[in-house]
């Protein structure tokens, strides 16, 4: 096709050409923005991992010497406290480690140090493994992961197109509602519940597919639950009469996600009774009101 024929075609299909150009510009813009955003998130995670590992490593040496009762100068005690306090500013420190550091700083009890050392080593190993996995995905991605990294920036454009379709759908529903006297109420209910279900599915599916979040315990389960809730909306293709039940099932599964997200993993919780007992003892020593053996036995009974 010659240039003159292209110009003639564009003049005859001006609106189609303009819409295609705008769609292409939107696609390229969203693709570039999404790709840069994902790269920025990966760099941010690497920086957080590096800072956390540096702080943990700086505290590991003085802590190991203290646990093994090596000859340490008086300033080593202050150095250990300073390094442990610095660990509290680590971006990826867990609640368990925070509580243990706080308990040791409060009473300086050497009996806490072995457990604190094990926790610090465990957290360091976990962060090292997470860093290696992240670097492997960036620098040495597998064949499937490499393809997914190229496809994932397309998702914002697809979701934007879906939302544009939903806005048109909403406009039609509002028009139908304005003439609701001529439309059966059951049909209106089915259409509205179907619309809400689809919007709800898109809001759950987008963050689940885009990812970019840390793979903490329970995150994979919540991600799978989000995808499952979104896939339930495909049942609308069978019959619109099922729309209210589908929306109810999605809402129920969504609240199940709150239950799953509310349970902290065992490693991020303090050991049962350990810190409460130690804090009570330290408080009693500070106030001089430690309970006697008789009072302890009577309270236990």
PDB file of C-alpha atoms in Angstrom:
ATOM      1  CA  UNK A   1       0.000   0.000   0.000  1.00  0.00           C
ATOM      2  CA  UNK A   2       1.420   3.335  -1.069  1.00  0.00           C
ATOM      3  CA  UNK A   3       1.671   6.445   1.093  1.00  0.00           C
ATOM      4  CA  UNK A   4      -1.186   8.146  -0.746  1.00  0.00           C
ATOM      5  CA  UNK A   5      -3.406   5.130  -0.106  1.00  0.00           C
ATOM      6  CA  UNK A   6      -2.504   5.227   3.612  1.00  0.00           C
ATOM      7  CA  UNK A   7      -3.445   8.906   3.745  1.00  0.00           C
ATOM      8  CA  UNK A   8      -6.716   8.237   1.972  1.00  0.00           C
ATOM      9  CA  UNK A   9      -7.524   5.387   4.391  1.00  0.00           C
ATOM     10  CA  UNK A  10      -6.764   7.571   7.395  1.00  0.00           C
ATOM     11  CA  UNK A  11      -9.008  10.317   6.059  1.00  0.00           C
ATOM     12  CA  UNK A  12     -11.838   7.856   5.567  1.00  0.00           C
ATOM     13  CA  UNK A  13     -11.383   6.266   8.994  1.00  0.00           C
ATOM     14  CA  UNK A  14     -10.315   9.269  11.017  1.00  0.00           C
ATOM     15  CA  UNK A  15     -12.027   8.241  14.248  1.00  0.00           C
ATOM     16  CA  UNK A  16     -10.737   4.677  14.086  1.00  0.00           C
ATOM     17  CA  UNK A  17      -7.190   5.890  13.443  1.00  0.00           C
ATOM     18  CA  UNK A  18      -7.386   8.388  16.306  1.00  0.00           C
ATOM     19  CA  UNK A  19      -8.738   5.768  18.717  1.00  0.00           C
ATOM     20  CA  UNK A  20      -6.019   3.314  17.676  1.00  0.00           C
ATOM     21  CA  UNK A  21      -3.322   5.942  18.165  1.00  0.00           C
ATOM     22  CA  UNK A  22      -4.605   6.851  21.625  1.00  0.00           C
ATOM     23  CA  UNK A  23      -4.829   3.183  22.606  1.00  0.00           C
ATOM     24  CA  UNK A  24      -1.263   2.575  21.427  1.00  0.00           C
ATOM     25  CA  UNK A  25       0.015   5.639  23.277  1.00  0.00           C
ATOM     26  CA  UNK A  26      -1.788   4.525  26.446  1.00  0.00           C
ATOM     27  CA  UNK A  27      -0.372   1.016  26.098  1.00  0.00           C
ATOM     28  CA  UNK A  28       3.226   2.201  25.648  1.00  0.00           C
ATOM     29  CA  UNK A  29       2.898   4.719  28.483  1.00  0.00           C
ATOM     30  CA  UNK A  30       1.479   2.216  30.968  1.00  0.00           C
ATOM     31  CA  UNK A  31       4.010  -0.422  29.910  1.00  0.00           C
ATOM     32  CA  UNK A  32       6.961   1.911  30.488  1.00  0.00           C
ATOM     33  CA  UNK A  33       5.643   3.256  33.790  1.00  0.00           C
ATOM     34  CA  UNK A  34       4.849  -0.239  35.077  1.00  0.00           C
ATOM     35  CA  UNK A  35       8.275  -1.592  34.103  1.00  0.00           C
ATOM     36  CA  UNK A  36      10.086   1.274  35.839  1.00  0.00           C
ATOM     37  CA  UNK A  37       7.889   0.925  38.900  1.00  0.00           C
ATOM     38  CA  UNK A  38       8.652  -2.792  39.239  1.00  0.00           C
ATOM     39  CA  UNK A  39      12.384  -2.176  38.780  1.00  0.00           C
ATOM     40  CA  UNK A  40      12.242   0.538  41.462  1.00  0.00           C
ATOM     41  CA  UNK A  41      10.500  -1.843  43.870  1.00  0.00           C
ATOM     42  CA  UNK A  42      13.170  -4.489  43.321  1.00  0.00           C
ATOM     43  CA  UNK A  43      15.953  -1.987  43.969  1.00  0.00           C
ATOM     44  CA  UNK A  44      14.156  -0.795  47.084  1.00  0.00           C
ATOM     45  CA  UNK A  45      13.875  -4.347  48.398  1.00  0.00           C
ATOM     46  CA  UNK A  46      17.573  -4.951  47.735  1.00  0.00           C
ATOM     47  CA  UNK A  47      18.455  -1.762  49.632  1.00  0.00           C
ATOM     48  CA  UNK A  48      16.286  -2.781  52.578  1.00  0.00           C
ATOM     49  CA  UNK A  49      17.858  -6.238  52.627  1.00  0.00           C
ATOM     50  CA  UNK A  50      21.364  -4.782  52.472  1.00  0.00           C
ATOM     51  CA  UNK A  51      20.721  -2.324  55.323  1.00  0.00           C
ATOM     52  CA  UNK A  52      19.146  -5.019  57.485  1.00  0.00           C
ATOM     53  CA  UNK A  53      22.006  -7.469  56.909  1.00  0.00           C
ATOM     54  CA  UNK A  54      24.615  -4.808  57.644  1.00  0.00           C
ATOM     55  CA  UNK A  55      22.984  -3.963  60.970  1.00  0.00           C
ATOM     56  CA  UNK A  56      22.534  -7.626  61.919  1.00  0.00           C
ATOM     57  CA  UNK A  57      26.137  -8.471  60.981  1.00  0.00           C
ATOM     58  CA  UNK A  58      27.482  -5.554  62.998  1.00  0.00           C
ATOM     59  CA  UNK A  59      25.688  -6.842  66.099  1.00  0.00           C
ATOM     60  CA  UNK A  60      26.568 -10.506  65.541  1.00  0.00           C
ATOM     61  CA  UNK A  61      30.262 -10.157  66.494  1.00  0.00           C
ATOM     62  CA  UNK A  62      29.878  -8.486  69.927  1.00  0.00           C
ATOM     63  CA  UNK A  63      26.914 -10.739  70.656  1.00  0.00           C
ATOM     64  CA  UNK A  64      28.886 -13.906  69.881  1.00  0.00           C
ATOM     65  CA  UNK A  65      31.790 -12.841  72.094  1.00  0.00           C
ATOM     66  CA  UNK A  66      29.387 -12.065  74.921  1.00  0.00           C
ATOM     67  CA  UNK A  67      27.555 -15.394  74.607  1.00  0.00           C
ATOM     68  CA  UNK A  68      30.754 -17.431  74.554  1.00  0.00           C
ATOM     69  CA  UNK A  69      32.082 -15.419  77.527  1.00  0.00           C
ATOM     70  CA  UNK A  70      35.241 -14.342  75.774  1.00  0.00           C
ATOM     71  CA  UNK A  71      37.448 -11.692  77.327  1.00  0.00           C
ATOM     72  CA  UNK A  72      35.735  -8.409  76.582  1.00  0.00           C
ATOM     73  CA  UNK A  73      36.568  -4.881  77.624  1.00  0.00           C
ATOM     74  CA  UNK A  74      34.083  -2.675  79.360  1.00  0.00           C
ATOM     75  CA  UNK A  75      33.371  -0.757  76.175  1.00  0.00           C
ATOM     76  CA  UNK A  76      32.249  -4.033  74.521  1.00  0.00           C
ATOM     77  CA  UNK A  77      29.141  -3.968  76.725  1.00  0.00           C
ATOM     78  CA  UNK A  78      28.246  -0.525  75.449  1.00  0.00           C
ATOM     79  CA  UNK A  79      29.124  -1.550  71.885  1.00  0.00           C
ATOM     80  CA  UNK A  80      26.765  -4.549  72.063  1.00  0.00           C
ATOM     81  CA  UNK A  81      23.929  -2.392  73.360  1.00  0.00           C
ATOM     82  CA  UNK A  82      24.538   0.224  70.667  1.00  0.00           C
ATOM     83  CA  UNK A  83      24.612  -2.395  67.895  1.00  0.00           C
ATOM     84  CA  UNK A  84      21.443  -4.066  69.160  1.00  0.00           C
ATOM     85  CA  UNK A  85      19.666  -0.724  69.366  1.00  0.00           C
ATOM     86  CA  UNK A  86      20.757  -0.024  65.780  1.00  0.00           C
ATOM     87  CA  UNK A  87      19.220  -3.356  64.729  1.00  0.00           C
ATOM     88  CA  UNK A  88      15.828  -2.060  65.790  1.00  0.00           C
ATOM     89  CA  UNK A  89      15.996   0.355  62.850  1.00  0.00           C
ATOM     90  CA  UNK A  90      16.509  -2.461  60.329  1.00  0.00           C
ATOM     91  CA  UNK A  91      13.758  -2.321  57.669  1.00  0.00           C
ATOM     92  CA  UNK A  92      13.105  -6.071  57.757  1.00  0.00           C
ATOM     93  CA  UNK A  93      13.412  -6.800  61.464  1.00  0.00           C
ATOM     94  CA  UNK A  94      10.724  -9.111  62.845  1.00  0.00           C
ATOM     95  CA  UNK A  95       8.510  -8.601  65.876  1.00  0.00           C
ATOM     96  CA  UNK A  96      10.190 -11.510  67.679  1.00  0.00           C
ATOM     97  CA  UNK A  97      13.655  -9.996  67.362  1.00  0.00           C
ATOM     98  CA  UNK A  98      12.361  -6.573  68.351  1.00  0.00           C
ATOM     99  CA  UNK A  99      10.873  -7.929  71.557  1.00  0.00           C
ATOM    100  CA  UNK A 100      14.029  -9.852  72.469  1.00  0.00           C
ATOM    101  CA  UNK A 101      16.285  -6.844  71.877  1.00  0.00           C
ATOM    102  CA  UNK A 102      13.980  -4.614  73.908  1.00  0.00           C
ATOM    103  CA  UNK A 103      13.899  -7.109  76.773  1.00  0.00           C
ATOM    104  CA  UNK A 104      17.697  -7.363  76.906  1.00  0.00           C
ATOM    105  CA  UNK A 105      18.205  -3.594  76.706  1.00  0.00           C
ATOM    106  CA  UNK A 106      15.790  -3.096  79.599  1.00  0.00           C
ATOM    107  CA  UNK A 107      17.389  -5.459  82.126  1.00  0.00           C
ATOM    108  CA  UNK A 108      20.811  -6.394  80.611  1.00  0.00           C
ATOM    109  CA  UNK A 109      20.242 -10.026  81.628  1.00  0.00           C
ATOM    110  CA  UNK A 110      22.950 -12.276  80.055  1.00  0.00           C
ATOM    111  CA  UNK A 111      20.544 -15.237  80.188  1.00  0.00           C
ATOM    112  CA  UNK A 112      18.684 -13.731  77.251  1.00  0.00           C
ATOM    113  CA  UNK A 113      21.705 -13.608  74.974  1.00  0.00           C
ATOM    114  CA  UNK A 114      21.801 -17.249  73.684  1.00  0.00           C
ATOM    115  CA  UNK A 115      18.200 -17.053  72.489  1.00  0.00           C
ATOM    116  CA  UNK A 116      18.855 -13.603  71.054  1.00  0.00           C
ATOM    117  CA  UNK A 117      21.887 -14.909  69.159  1.00  0.00           C
ATOM    118  CA  UNK A 118      19.915 -17.800  67.656  1.00  0.00           C
ATOM    119  CA  UNK A 119      17.132 -15.474  66.579  1.00  0.00           C
ATOM    120  CA  UNK A 120      19.571 -13.010  65.032  1.00  0.00           C
ATOM    121  CA  UNK A 121      21.337 -15.799  63.121  1.00  0.00           C
ATOM    122  CA  UNK A 122      18.036 -17.218  61.907  1.00  0.00           C
ATOM    123  CA  UNK A 123      16.846 -13.830  60.693  1.00  0.00           C
ATOM    124  CA  UNK A 124      20.173 -13.163  58.957  1.00  0.00           C
ATOM    125  CA  UNK A 125      20.045 -16.506  57.143  1.00  0.00           C
ATOM    126  CA  UNK A 126      16.473 -15.835  56.051  1.00  0.00           C
ATOM    127  CA  UNK A 127      17.388 -12.399  54.673  1.00  0.00           C
ATOM    128  CA  UNK A 128      20.442 -13.805  52.884  1.00  0.00           C
ATOM    129  CA  UNK A 129      18.270 -16.434  51.223  1.00  0.00           C
ATOM    130  CA  UNK A 130      15.706 -13.787  50.252  1.00  0.00           C
ATOM    131  CA  UNK A 131      18.449 -11.603  48.776  1.00  0.00           C
ATOM    132  CA  UNK A 132      19.851 -14.493  46.751  1.00  0.00           C
ATOM    133  CA  UNK A 133      16.419 -15.342  45.364  1.00  0.00           C
ATOM    134  CA  UNK A 134      15.783 -11.715  44.432  1.00  0.00           C
ATOM    135  CA  UNK A 135      19.175 -11.336  42.730  1.00  0.00           C
ATOM    136  CA  UNK A 136      18.654 -14.609  40.899  1.00  0.00           C
ATOM    137  CA  UNK A 137      15.308 -13.401  39.574  1.00  0.00           C
ATOM    138  CA  UNK A 138      16.867 -10.113  38.400  1.00  0.00           C
ATOM    139  CA  UNK A 139      20.174 -11.308  36.968  1.00  0.00           C
ATOM    140  CA  UNK A 140      19.564 -14.988  36.159  1.00  0.00           C
ATOM    141  CA  UNK A 141      15.814 -15.423  35.590  1.00  0.00           C
ATOM    142  CA  UNK A 142      14.532 -18.766  34.399  1.00  0.00           C
ATOM    143  CA  UNK A 143      12.898 -19.143  31.000  1.00  0.00           C
ATOM    144  CA  UNK A 144       9.363 -18.911  32.376  1.00  0.00           C
ATOM    145  CA  UNK A 145      10.201 -16.071  34.750  1.00  0.00           C
ATOM    146  CA  UNK A 146      11.857 -14.101  31.975  1.00  0.00           C
ATOM    147  CA  UNK A 147       8.709 -14.371  29.860  1.00  0.00           C
ATOM    148  CA  UNK A 148       6.520 -13.378  32.817  1.00  0.00           C
ATOM    149  CA  UNK A 149       8.711 -10.316  33.461  1.00  0.00           C
ATOM    150  CA  UNK A 150       8.005  -9.149  29.914  1.00  0.00           C
ATOM    151  CA  UNK A 151       4.282  -9.902  30.079  1.00  0.00           C
ATOM    152  CA  UNK A 152       3.558  -8.459  33.524  1.00  0.00           C
ATOM    153  CA  UNK A 153       3.940  -4.778  32.494  1.00  0.00           C
ATOM    154  CA  UNK A 154       1.098  -5.364  30.007  1.00  0.00           C
ATOM    155  CA  UNK A 155      -1.347  -6.076  32.842  1.00  0.00           C
ATOM    156  CA  UNK A 156      -1.976  -2.402  33.766  1.00  0.00           C
ATOM    157  CA  UNK A 157      -3.156  -1.720  30.207  1.00  0.00           C
ATOM    158  CA  UNK A 158      -5.439  -4.775  30.274  1.00  0.00           C
ATOM    159  CA  UNK A 159      -6.908  -3.758  33.621  1.00  0.00           C
ATOM    160  CA  UNK A 160      -7.348  -0.168  32.416  1.00  0.00           C
ATOM    161  CA  UNK A 161      -9.247  -1.500  29.394  1.00  0.00           C
ATOM    162  CA  UNK A 162     -11.385  -3.663  31.671  1.00  0.00           C
ATOM    163  CA  UNK A 163     -12.179  -0.675  33.889  1.00  0.00           C
ATOM    164  CA  UNK A 164     -13.101   1.386  30.835  1.00  0.00           C
ATOM    165  CA  UNK A 165     -15.513  -1.356  29.814  1.00  0.00           C
ATOM    166  CA  UNK A 166     -16.936  -1.410  33.349  1.00  0.00           C
ATOM    167  CA  UNK A 167     -17.544   2.347  33.250  1.00  0.00           C
ATOM    168  CA  UNK A 168     -19.535   1.890  30.062  1.00  0.00           C
ATOM    169  CA  UNK A 169     -21.394  -0.953  31.715  1.00  0.00           C
ATOM    170  CA  UNK A 170     -22.123   1.242  34.744  1.00  0.00           C
ATOM    171  CA  UNK A 171     -23.492   3.985  32.496  1.00  0.00           C
ATOM    172  CA  UNK A 172     -25.840   1.457  30.893  1.00  0.00           C
ATOM    173  CA  UNK A 173     -26.982   0.180  34.304  1.00  0.00           C
ATOM    174  CA  UNK A 174     -27.776   3.717  35.437  1.00  0.00           C
ATOM    175  CA  UNK A 175     -29.873   4.254  32.324  1.00  0.00           C
ATOM    176  CA  UNK A 176     -31.707   0.973  32.924  1.00  0.00           C
ATOM    177  CA  UNK A 177     -32.307   1.988  36.519  1.00  0.00           C
ATOM    178  CA  UNK A 178     -33.843   5.278  35.432  1.00  0.00           C
ATOM    179  CA  UNK A 179     -36.427   3.323  33.419  1.00  0.00           C
ATOM    180  CA  UNK A 180     -36.738   0.577  36.002  1.00  0.00           C
ATOM    181  CA  UNK A 181     -40.522   0.513  35.708  1.00  0.00           C
ATOM    182  CA  UNK A 182     -40.224  -1.328  32.392  1.00  0.00           C
ATOM    183  CA  UNK A 183     -37.518  -3.744  33.560  1.00  0.00           C
ATOM    184  CA  UNK A 184     -38.082  -6.605  35.955  1.00  0.00           C
ATOM    185  CA  UNK A 185     -36.570  -6.033  39.381  1.00  0.00           C
ATOM    186  CA  UNK A 186     -34.900  -9.432  39.402  1.00  0.00           C
ATOM    187  CA  UNK A 187     -32.996  -8.588  36.214  1.00  0.00           C
ATOM    188  CA  UNK A 188     -31.832  -5.278  37.661  1.00  0.00           C
ATOM    189  CA  UNK A 189     -30.627  -7.034  40.809  1.00  0.00           C
ATOM    190  CA  UNK A 190     -28.711  -9.628  38.803  1.00  0.00           C
ATOM    191  CA  UNK A 191     -27.089  -6.990  36.609  1.00  0.00           C
ATOM    192  CA  UNK A 192     -26.006  -4.831  39.548  1.00  0.00           C
ATOM    193  CA  UNK A 193     -24.651  -7.736  41.597  1.00  0.00           C
ATOM    194  CA  UNK A 194     -22.785  -8.990  38.538  1.00  0.00           C
ATOM    195  CA  UNK A 195     -21.251  -5.542  38.037  1.00  0.00           C
ATOM    196  CA  UNK A 196     -20.173  -5.292  41.693  1.00  0.00           C
ATOM    197  CA  UNK A 197     -18.753  -8.826  41.546  1.00  0.00           C
ATOM    198  CA  UNK A 198     -16.651  -8.060  38.456  1.00  0.00           C
ATOM    199  CA  UNK A 199     -15.308  -4.801  39.927  1.00  0.00           C
ATOM    200  CA  UNK A 200     -14.507  -6.593  43.189  1.00  0.00           C
ATOM    201  CA  UNK A 201     -12.695  -9.328  41.239  1.00  0.00           C
ATOM    202  CA  UNK A 202     -10.575  -6.806  39.335  1.00  0.00           C
ATOM    203  CA  UNK A 203      -9.593  -5.021  42.551  1.00  0.00           C
ATOM    204  CA  UNK A 204      -8.403  -8.314  44.049  1.00  0.00           C
ATOM    205  CA  UNK A 205      -6.812  -9.766  40.928  1.00  0.00           C
ATOM    206  CA  UNK A 206      -4.656  -6.780  39.996  1.00  0.00           C
ATOM    207  CA  UNK A 207      -2.367  -6.716  43.085  1.00  0.00           C
ATOM    208  CA  UNK A 208      -2.290 -10.523  43.169  1.00  0.00           C
ATOM    209  CA  UNK A 209      -0.901 -10.708  39.614  1.00  0.00           C
ATOM    210  CA  UNK A 210       1.311  -7.631  39.723  1.00  0.00           C
ATOM    211  CA  UNK A 211       3.140  -8.877  42.808  1.00  0.00           C
ATOM    212  CA  UNK A 212       6.134  -6.842  43.957  1.00  0.00           C
ATOM    213  CA  UNK A 213       5.528  -7.648  47.617  1.00  0.00           C
ATOM    214  CA  UNK A 214       7.747  -9.638  49.950  1.00  0.00           C
ATOM    215  CA  UNK A 215       7.156 -13.366  50.088  1.00  0.00           C
ATOM    216  CA  UNK A 216       6.407 -13.589  53.798  1.00  0.00           C
ATOM    217  CA  UNK A 217       4.645 -16.520  55.434  1.00  0.00           C
ATOM    218  CA  UNK A 218       1.016 -16.680  54.422  1.00  0.00           C
ATOM    219  CA  UNK A 219       1.430 -14.303  51.459  1.00  0.00           C
ATOM    220  CA  UNK A 220       1.219 -17.112  48.891  1.00  0.00           C
ATOM    221  CA  UNK A 221      -1.991 -18.400  50.476  1.00  0.00           C
ATOM    222  CA  UNK A 222      -3.608 -14.950  50.405  1.00  0.00           C
ATOM    223  CA  UNK A 223      -2.479 -14.447  46.812  1.00  0.00           C
ATOM    224  CA  UNK A 224      -4.016 -17.778  45.783  1.00  0.00           C
ATOM    225  CA  UNK A 225      -7.206 -16.863  47.644  1.00  0.00           C
ATOM    226  CA  UNK A 226      -7.419 -13.536  45.780  1.00  0.00           C
ATOM    227  CA  UNK A 227      -7.021 -15.265  42.416  1.00  0.00           C
ATOM    228  CA  UNK A 228      -9.620 -17.889  43.361  1.00  0.00           C
ATOM    229  CA  UNK A 229     -12.124 -15.207  44.419  1.00  0.00           C
ATOM    230  CA  UNK A 230     -11.578 -13.411  41.111  1.00  0.00           C
ATOM    231  CA  UNK A 231     -12.001 -16.609  39.072  1.00  0.00           C
ATOM    232  CA  UNK A 232     -15.348 -17.287  40.737  1.00  0.00           C
ATOM    233  CA  UNK A 233     -16.735 -14.316  38.781  1.00  0.00           C
ATOM    234  CA  UNK A 234     -16.364 -16.380  35.586  1.00  0.00           C
ATOM    235  CA  UNK A 235     -19.436 -18.333  36.710  1.00  0.00           C
ATOM    236  CA  UNK A 236     -21.457 -15.285  35.653  1.00  0.00           C
ATOM    237  CA  UNK A 237     -21.075 -16.544  32.090  1.00  0.00           C
ATOM    238  CA  UNK A 238     -23.215 -19.560  32.970  1.00  0.00           C
ATOM    239  CA  UNK A 239     -26.214 -17.623  34.223  1.00  0.00           C
ATOM    240  CA  UNK A 240     -26.858 -14.129  35.562  1.00  0.00           C
ATOM    241  CA  UNK A 241     -29.364 -15.609  37.990  1.00  0.00           C
ATOM    242  CA  UNK A 242     -26.389 -16.857  40.017  1.00  0.00           C
ATOM    243  CA  UNK A 243     -24.943 -13.346  40.438  1.00  0.00           C
ATOM    244  CA  UNK A 244     -26.220 -12.658  43.987  1.00  0.00           C
ATOM    245  CA  UNK A 245     -24.933 -16.020  45.203  1.00  0.00           C
ATOM    246  CA  UNK A 246     -21.557 -15.512  43.508  1.00  0.00           C
ATOM    247  CA  UNK A 247     -21.157 -12.095  45.110  1.00  0.00           C
ATOM    248  CA  UNK A 248     -22.096 -13.544  48.499  1.00  0.00           C
ATOM    249  CA  UNK A 249     -19.549 -16.347  48.119  1.00  0.00           C
ATOM    250  CA  UNK A 250     -16.852 -13.832  47.162  1.00  0.00           C
ATOM    251  CA  UNK A 251     -17.627 -11.667  50.187  1.00  0.00           C
ATOM    252  CA  UNK A 252     -17.506 -14.698  52.476  1.00  0.00           C
ATOM    253  CA  UNK A 253     -14.132 -15.822  51.095  1.00  0.00           C
ATOM    254  CA  UNK A 254     -12.843 -12.263  51.386  1.00  0.00           C
ATOM    255  CA  UNK A 255     -13.604 -12.222  55.113  1.00  0.00           C
ATOM    256  CA  UNK A 256     -11.889 -15.607  55.409  1.00  0.00           C
ATOM    257  CA  UNK A 257      -8.774 -13.804  54.186  1.00  0.00           C
ATOM    258  CA  UNK A 258      -8.927 -11.523  57.237  1.00  0.00           C
ATOM    259  CA  UNK A 259      -8.836 -14.606  59.451  1.00  0.00           C
ATOM    260  CA  UNK A 260      -5.844 -16.048  57.578  1.00  0.00           C
ATOM    261  CA  UNK A 261      -3.971 -12.738  57.624  1.00  0.00           C
ATOM    262  CA  UNK A 262      -4.659 -12.138  61.308  1.00  0.00           C
ATOM    263  CA  UNK A 263      -2.711 -15.156  62.568  1.00  0.00           C
ATOM    264  CA  UNK A 264       0.946 -14.317  63.007  1.00  0.00           C
ATOM    265  CA  UNK A 265       3.425 -17.071  62.186  1.00  0.00           C
ATOM    266  CA  UNK A 266       4.921 -18.857  65.175  1.00  0.00           C
ATOM    267  CA  UNK A 267       8.407 -17.463  64.632  1.00  0.00           C
ATOM    268  CA  UNK A 268       7.210 -13.864  64.744  1.00  0.00           C
ATOM    269  CA  UNK A 269       5.572 -14.278  68.162  1.00  0.00           C
ATOM    270  CA  UNK A 270       7.366 -14.260  71.518  1.00  0.00           C
ATOM    271  CA  UNK A 271       7.713 -17.591  73.241  1.00  0.00           C
ATOM    272  CA  UNK A 272       4.705 -18.212  75.448  1.00  0.00           C
ATOM    273  CA  UNK A 273       5.188 -16.832  78.934  1.00  0.00           C
ATOM    274  CA  UNK A 274       8.889 -16.150  78.479  1.00  0.00           C
ATOM    275  CA  UNK A 275       8.904 -12.383  78.138  1.00  0.00           C
ATOM    276  CA  UNK A 276       6.011 -11.749  80.483  1.00  0.00           C
ATOM    277  CA  UNK A 277       7.763 -13.675  83.224  1.00  0.00           C
ATOM    278  CA  UNK A 278      11.104 -11.988  82.635  1.00  0.00           C
ATOM    279  CA  UNK A 279       9.539  -8.528  82.459  1.00  0.00           C
ATOM    280  CA  UNK A 280       7.657  -9.139  85.706  1.00  0.00           C
ATOM    281  CA  UNK A 281      10.863 -10.245  87.405  1.00  0.00           C
ATOM    282  CA  UNK A 282      12.781  -7.234  86.151  1.00  0.00           C
ATOM    283  CA  UNK A 283       9.995  -4.908  87.286  1.00  0.00           C
ATOM    284  CA  UNK A 284       9.970  -6.548  90.681  1.00  0.00           C
ATOM    285  CA  UNK A 285      13.712  -6.147  91.018  1.00  0.00           C
ATOM    286  CA  UNK A 286      13.437  -2.495  90.103  1.00  0.00           C
ATOM    287  CA  UNK A 287      10.738  -1.770  92.671  1.00  0.00           C
ATOM    288  CA  UNK A 288      11.991  -4.146  95.368  1.00  0.00           C
ATOM    289  CA  UNK A 289       8.609  -5.907  95.484  1.00  0.00           C
ATOM    290  CA  UNK A 290       9.488  -9.378  94.269  1.00  0.00           C
ATOM    291  CA  UNK A 291       6.918 -11.908  95.551  1.00  0.00           C
ATOM    292  CA  UNK A 292       7.974 -14.349  98.189  1.00  0.00           C
ATOM    293  CA  UNK A 293       7.885 -18.132  97.712  1.00  0.00           C
ATOM    294  CA  UNK A 294       4.732 -18.355  99.855  1.00  0.00           C
ATOM    295  CA  UNK A 295       2.950 -15.688  97.803  1.00  0.00           C
ATOM    296  CA  UNK A 296       4.001 -17.393  94.555  1.00  0.00           C
ATOM    297  CA  UNK A 297       2.669 -20.764  95.710  1.00  0.00           C
ATOM    298  CA  UNK A 298      -0.628 -19.230  96.868  1.00  0.00           C
ATOM    299  CA  UNK A 299      -1.085 -17.362  93.571  1.00  0.00           C
ATOM    300  CA  UNK A 300      -0.391 -20.579  91.649  1.00  0.00           C
ATOM    301  CA  UNK A 301      -2.951 -22.475  93.682  1.00  0.00           C
TER     302      UNK A 301
END
